[in-house]
Short mmCIF file of C-alpha atoms in Angstrom, two decimals:
data_model
loop_
_atom_site.label_atom_id
_atom_site.label_comp_id
_atom_site.label_asym_id
_atom_site.label_seq_id
_atom_site.Cartn_x
_atom_site.Cartn_y
_atom_site.Cartn_z
CA MET A 1 -56.21 -63.25 -1.15
CA THR A 2 -53.70 -61.83 -3.90
CA VAL A 3 -50.28 -61.44 -2.88
CA GLU A 4 -47.94 -58.74 -5.25
CA LEU A 5 -44.95 -60.89 -6.67
CA PRO A 6 -41.47 -58.94 -7.79
CA ASP A 7 -40.62 -60.07 -11.65
CA VAL A 8 -37.55 -61.68 -11.34
CA GLU A 9 -36.36 -65.59 -12.38
CA GLN A 10 -36.70 -67.14 -9.27
CA ALA A 11 -39.08 -66.32 -6.70
CA LEU A 12 -38.79 -67.39 -3.10
CA LEU A 13 -41.60 -67.92 -0.86
CA PRO A 14 -39.67 -67.63 2.79
CA THR A 15 -39.41 -70.70 5.07
CA LEU A 16 -41.89 -72.51 2.51
CA GLY A 17 -39.47 -73.35 -1.01
CA ARG A 18 -39.42 -71.56 -4.26
CA LEU A 19 -42.00 -70.99 -6.91
CA VAL A 20 -42.94 -72.69 -9.58
CA GLY A 21 -42.83 -71.13 -12.78
CA ARG A 22 -42.38 -66.98 -13.37
CA PRO A 23 -45.43 -65.53 -11.71
CA HIS A 24 -45.58 -61.75 -10.90
CA GLY A 25 -47.82 -58.92 -10.42
CA LYS A 26 -50.82 -59.28 -8.16
CA VAL A 27 -51.41 -62.96 -8.07
CA ALA A 28 -54.15 -65.23 -6.19
CA VAL A 29 -52.46 -66.74 -3.08
CA ASP A 30 -54.52 -70.42 -4.56
CA ASP A 31 -52.49 -70.64 -7.71
CA LEU A 32 -49.21 -70.19 -6.21
CA ARG A 33 -46.70 -73.47 -6.66
CA TRP A 34 -43.31 -74.22 -5.34
CA GLN A 35 -40.95 -76.62 -4.43
CA PRO A 36 -41.17 -76.98 -0.74
CA THR A 37 -37.84 -76.30 1.28
CA PRO A 38 -36.12 -79.39 2.86
CA ARG A 39 -36.22 -79.78 5.92
CA VAL A 40 -34.20 -81.36 8.60
CA GLU A 41 -36.46 -83.01 11.58
CA VAL A 42 -34.44 -83.43 14.89
CA PRO A 43 -35.62 -86.78 16.82
CA GLY A 44 -37.13 -85.11 19.96
CA GLY A 45 -35.46 -81.89 19.08
CA PRO A 46 -35.67 -78.74 16.47
CA THR A 47 -36.58 -79.15 13.04
CA PHE A 48 -34.13 -76.74 10.75
CA LEU A 49 -34.69 -75.81 6.70
CA LEU A 50 -31.42 -76.56 4.32
CA GLU A 51 -31.78 -73.38 2.83
CA GLY A 52 -30.56 -72.17 -0.57
CA TRP A 53 -29.81 -68.90 -1.73
CA ILE A 54 -30.92 -67.62 -4.90
CA ASP A 55 -28.67 -65.00 -6.27
CA GLY A 56 -28.75 -61.69 -4.43
CA GLY A 57 -28.87 -63.53 -1.10
CA PRO A 58 -26.34 -62.47 1.52
CA PRO A 59 -23.63 -64.66 1.30
CA THR A 60 -22.83 -64.71 -2.79
CA ARG A 61 -19.40 -64.90 -2.06
CA LEU A 62 -20.29 -68.64 0.16
CA PRO A 63 -19.76 -72.01 -2.22
CA VAL A 64 -23.91 -72.73 -1.50
CA SER A 65 -24.27 -76.26 -2.62
CA GLU A 66 -26.69 -76.55 -5.05
CA ASP A 67 -26.95 -80.34 -4.79
CA ILE A 68 -28.49 -81.25 -1.73
CA ASP A 69 -28.58 -84.56 -0.69
CA VAL A 70 -31.81 -84.39 2.36
CA ALA A 71 -31.14 -87.30 3.39
CA ARG A 72 -27.45 -87.26 4.72
CA TRP A 73 -28.27 -84.24 5.91
CA GLN A 74 -30.46 -85.81 7.86
CA GLU A 75 -28.10 -88.43 9.36
CA ALA A 76 -24.90 -86.01 10.18
CA ILE A 77 -27.49 -83.33 11.93
CA ALA A 78 -29.04 -86.09 13.53
CA GLY A 79 -26.40 -87.70 14.84
CA ALA A 80 -24.67 -84.14 16.02
CA TRP A 81 -27.66 -83.19 18.01
CA ALA A 82 -27.65 -86.42 20.01
CA ILE A 83 -24.07 -85.49 21.17
CA LEU A 84 -25.18 -81.72 21.72
CA ALA A 85 -27.88 -82.84 23.70
CA SER A 86 -26.56 -85.80 25.95
CA ASP A 87 -23.24 -83.59 26.57
CA HIS A 88 -23.86 -80.34 26.00
CA GLU A 89 -27.30 -79.71 26.50
CA ASP A 90 -26.88 -75.28 26.84
CA VAL A 91 -25.32 -75.51 23.86
CA ALA A 92 -28.20 -77.76 22.50
CA ALA A 93 -30.90 -75.08 24.25
CA GLU A 94 -29.05 -71.83 22.87
CA PHE A 95 -28.48 -73.49 19.28
CA ALA A 96 -32.31 -75.03 19.41
CA THR A 97 -33.36 -70.91 20.27
CA ALA A 98 -31.37 -69.19 17.80
CA ILE A 99 -30.82 -70.99 14.67
CA THR A 100 -33.61 -71.94 12.15
CA ALA A 101 -31.94 -72.76 8.81
CA LEU A 102 -29.15 -74.38 8.13
CA THR A 103 -27.57 -73.31 4.86
CA PRO A 104 -25.14 -76.57 2.47
CA LEU A 105 -21.68 -75.43 1.38
CA ASP A 106 -20.05 -77.23 -1.17
CA SER A 107 -16.83 -79.56 1.01
CA PRO A 108 -13.81 -78.57 0.73
CA ARG A 109 -10.65 -81.75 -0.56
CA SER A 110 -10.66 -81.58 3.66
CA GLY A 111 -12.23 -80.69 6.40
CA ILE A 112 -15.17 -79.34 6.70
CA ASN A 113 -16.17 -75.09 6.04
CA SER A 114 -18.90 -73.63 7.73
CA ALA A 115 -19.37 -69.17 8.51
CA THR A 116 -22.06 -67.46 10.02
CA HIS A 117 -23.06 -64.19 7.90
CA ALA A 118 -24.56 -61.02 10.08
CA ASP A 119 -27.24 -60.50 6.53
CA ALA A 120 -28.51 -63.99 7.59
CA PHE A 121 -28.85 -64.41 11.38
CA GLY A 122 -30.01 -67.77 12.79
CA CYS A 123 -28.50 -69.39 9.94
CA ILE A 124 -25.62 -71.21 9.87
CA PHE A 125 -23.25 -71.51 6.62
CA LEU A 126 -21.42 -75.85 6.85
CA SER A 127 -19.96 -78.23 4.52
CA LEU A 128 -21.11 -81.82 5.15
CA PRO A 129 -19.04 -82.96 7.74
CA GLU A 130 -17.39 -86.25 7.90
CA ASP A 131 -18.86 -87.27 11.31
CA PRO A 132 -21.30 -86.26 14.38
CA GLU A 133 -18.94 -85.07 17.10
CA THR A 134 -17.19 -82.90 14.20
CA THR A 135 -20.71 -81.52 13.39
CA ALA A 136 -21.46 -80.91 17.16
CA MET A 137 -17.91 -79.15 17.17
CA THR A 138 -18.74 -76.82 14.51
CA LEU A 139 -22.24 -75.71 15.40
CA ALA A 140 -21.00 -75.20 18.40
CA HIS A 141 -19.14 -73.24 17.69
CA GLU A 142 -20.54 -71.10 14.89
CA LEU A 143 -23.41 -70.62 17.59
CA GLN A 144 -20.91 -68.69 19.10
CA HIS A 145 -20.89 -66.00 16.17
CA THR A 146 -24.37 -66.17 16.14
CA LYS A 147 -24.85 -64.88 19.60
CA LEU A 148 -22.01 -62.39 19.26
CA VAL A 149 -23.62 -60.74 16.07
CA ALA A 150 -27.02 -60.41 17.83
CA LEU A 151 -25.47 -59.12 20.82
CA MET A 152 -23.08 -56.53 18.50
CA ASP A 153 -26.24 -56.06 17.23
CA LEU A 154 -27.85 -54.19 20.27
CA PHE A 155 -24.23 -52.73 22.00
CA PRO A 156 -21.10 -52.01 21.08
CA LEU A 157 -17.87 -53.61 22.09
CA VAL A 158 -16.16 -52.21 19.70
CA THR A 159 -14.17 -49.12 18.72
CA PRO A 160 -14.46 -47.80 15.05
CA ASP A 161 -11.82 -49.78 13.31
CA SER A 162 -8.75 -47.92 13.93
CA GLY A 163 -6.50 -49.26 10.91
CA GLU A 164 -4.44 -51.38 13.14
CA ARG A 165 -4.49 -55.72 12.79
CA PHE A 166 -3.35 -58.15 15.16
CA TYR A 167 -2.40 -61.89 14.74
CA ALA A 168 -4.91 -64.65 15.26
CA PRO A 169 -3.44 -67.82 16.03
CA TRP A 170 -6.29 -70.02 14.01
CA ARG A 171 -5.87 -67.66 10.61
CA GLU A 172 -3.72 -66.35 8.29
CA ASP A 173 -4.62 -63.37 7.65
CA PRO A 174 -4.06 -60.01 9.92
CA ARG A 175 -7.31 -59.26 11.99
CA PRO A 176 -9.19 -56.27 13.24
CA ALA A 177 -10.48 -55.92 16.29
CA ILE A 178 -13.86 -57.39 15.93
CA GLY A 179 -12.63 -60.30 14.34
CA LEU A 180 -10.95 -61.33 16.68
CA LEU A 181 -13.17 -60.51 18.90
CA HIS A 182 -15.34 -63.21 16.99
CA GLY A 183 -12.59 -65.35 17.20
CA ALA A 184 -11.58 -65.34 20.23
CA TYR A 185 -15.65 -65.81 21.37
CA ALA A 186 -15.72 -69.34 18.95
CA HIS A 187 -12.26 -70.49 19.75
CA LEU A 188 -14.13 -70.14 23.72
CA GLY A 189 -16.66 -72.37 22.62
CA VAL A 190 -14.86 -74.66 20.94
CA ALA A 191 -12.07 -74.93 24.04
CA GLY A 192 -15.41 -75.68 26.29
CA PHE A 193 -16.93 -78.20 23.69
CA CYS A 194 -13.46 -80.38 23.85
CA ARG A 195 -13.12 -79.75 27.28
CA LYS A 196 -16.29 -82.22 27.96
CA VAL A 197 -15.71 -85.13 25.26
CA GLY A 198 -11.53 -84.99 26.01
CA ARG A 199 -10.28 -83.41 22.83
CA ASP A 200 -6.99 -82.80 25.56
CA VAL A 201 -5.13 -80.95 22.01
CA GLU A 202 -7.44 -78.98 21.00
CA PHE A 203 -9.22 -77.97 24.41
CA ALA A 204 -5.19 -76.96 25.59
CA ARG A 205 -4.41 -75.32 22.07
CA TRP A 206 -7.71 -73.20 21.49
CA ARG A 207 -8.04 -72.44 26.02
CA SER A 208 -4.84 -70.47 25.34
CA ALA A 209 -5.34 -69.50 21.85
CA ALA A 210 -8.38 -67.63 23.49
CA LEU A 211 -6.80 -66.21 26.35
CA GLU A 212 -4.20 -64.71 24.36
CA VAL A 213 -5.93 -62.99 22.06
CA SER A 214 -7.95 -61.95 25.30
CA ASN A 215 -5.82 -60.12 26.86
CA THR A 216 -4.19 -58.92 23.19
CA LEU A 217 -7.73 -57.23 23.16
CA LEU A 218 -7.80 -56.47 26.36
CA ALA A 219 -3.98 -54.58 26.31
CA SER A 220 -5.21 -52.17 22.86
CA SER A 221 -7.13 -49.58 22.71
CA ALA A 222 -9.75 -51.17 20.74
CA LEU A 223 -12.32 -51.99 23.37
CA THR A 224 -15.59 -50.10 24.26
CA ASP A 225 -16.33 -50.08 28.11
CA LEU A 226 -18.68 -52.74 28.05
CA GLY A 227 -16.52 -54.86 25.48
CA ARG A 228 -13.36 -54.64 28.21
CA ASP A 229 -16.36 -55.86 30.69
CA PHE A 230 -17.24 -58.96 28.22
CA VAL A 231 -13.63 -59.59 27.16
CA HIS A 232 -12.46 -59.72 31.45
CA GLY A 233 -14.94 -62.13 31.30
CA MET A 234 -13.84 -64.57 28.28
CA ALA A 235 -10.27 -64.38 29.98
CA SER A 236 -11.44 -65.35 33.15
CA THR A 237 -13.45 -68.31 32.18
CA LEU A 238 -10.62 -68.68 30.24
CA SER A 239 -7.86 -68.55 33.11
CA SER A 240 -9.70 -71.17 35.15
CA TRP A 241 -10.21 -73.43 31.71
CA CYS A 242 -6.17 -73.47 31.55
CA ALA A 243 -5.39 -74.09 35.06
CA GLU A 244 -6.88 -78.09 34.32
CA PRO A 245 -4.99 -80.15 34.15
CA VAL A 246 -3.92 -82.68 30.47
CA SER A 247 -1.52 -85.25 29.40
CA GLU A 248 2.11 -83.36 28.95
CA ALA A 249 1.72 -85.15 25.27
CA ALA A 250 -1.59 -83.05 24.51
CA ARG A 251 0.20 -79.67 26.27
CA ALA A 252 3.42 -80.42 23.67
CA GLN A 253 1.18 -81.33 21.22
CA ALA A 254 -0.50 -78.15 21.33
CA ASP A 255 2.04 -76.06 22.05
CA LEU A 256 3.63 -77.10 18.98
CA LEU A 257 0.94 -76.49 16.55
CA ALA A 258 0.67 -73.21 17.75
CA GLU A 259 3.99 -71.84 17.41
CA GLU A 260 4.33 -73.75 13.99
CA HIS A 261 0.62 -71.37 13.37
CA ARG A 262 2.83 -68.25 14.71
CA SER A 263 6.35 -68.98 13.20
CA ARG A 264 4.71 -69.23 9.30
CA TRP A 265 2.45 -66.43 10.07
CA LEU A 266 5.04 -64.08 10.74
CA THR A 267 7.50 -65.66 8.17
CA PHE A 268 4.15 -65.18 5.64
CA HIS A 269 3.90 -61.01 6.95
CA HIS A 270 7.51 -60.87 7.07
CA LYS A 271 7.08 -59.59 10.72
CA PRO A 272 10.54 -59.72 12.79
#
């Protein structure tokens, strides 16, 4: 059996690895050699490709890491998966179905970088996290984006961009309606995660922020009829969560963080 290969500097065999050398043209399959794509095998769970991207791949603007410490990634993802499988079974089941690849990003000075790219469905991009719970919450966050990408590929939820931009309580830049919807749905997932693990400050902050944004979208003309039904469902869940008790200290801290973000945003964008 033979395959036809393009004459490129670095050829990629999807799910297998990168070709060794520079074979091109019609080549016998038995003559091909490649460096296998590293994998993370979760004990009792799925296996994920640790996938890098060659030049020209979808996430060219993302700081994709060129040096992957497979052992550290194995430890980080296995620890996060144990949390999801134990305390967030629905999230774990959805993640195992939707995600097949993880792409390591360079670590920022603090915190974690993560992203989902519509042209790389089934792949999540993230930097090496600091602890298993933060990793698990990041995976839950990006899973929400992945699910919404798939849904919006099938059904229009927002109307064509009118140029209107909105405040998002988790971003420093004004957002179009599609970005606002993505952020609200992702933070609904984050709030749900925090609700189960007792991260009360984050639960209080993100449930309120996601509800605020859902109501902003519902008050706009940016949603299709189906989109309005979808966001109404989000708002219903978030409203019920907002009625759940948290400590006064947690609520006060969440309110303070939200107000600081809004004030900073308004000052930067010169909004009265």
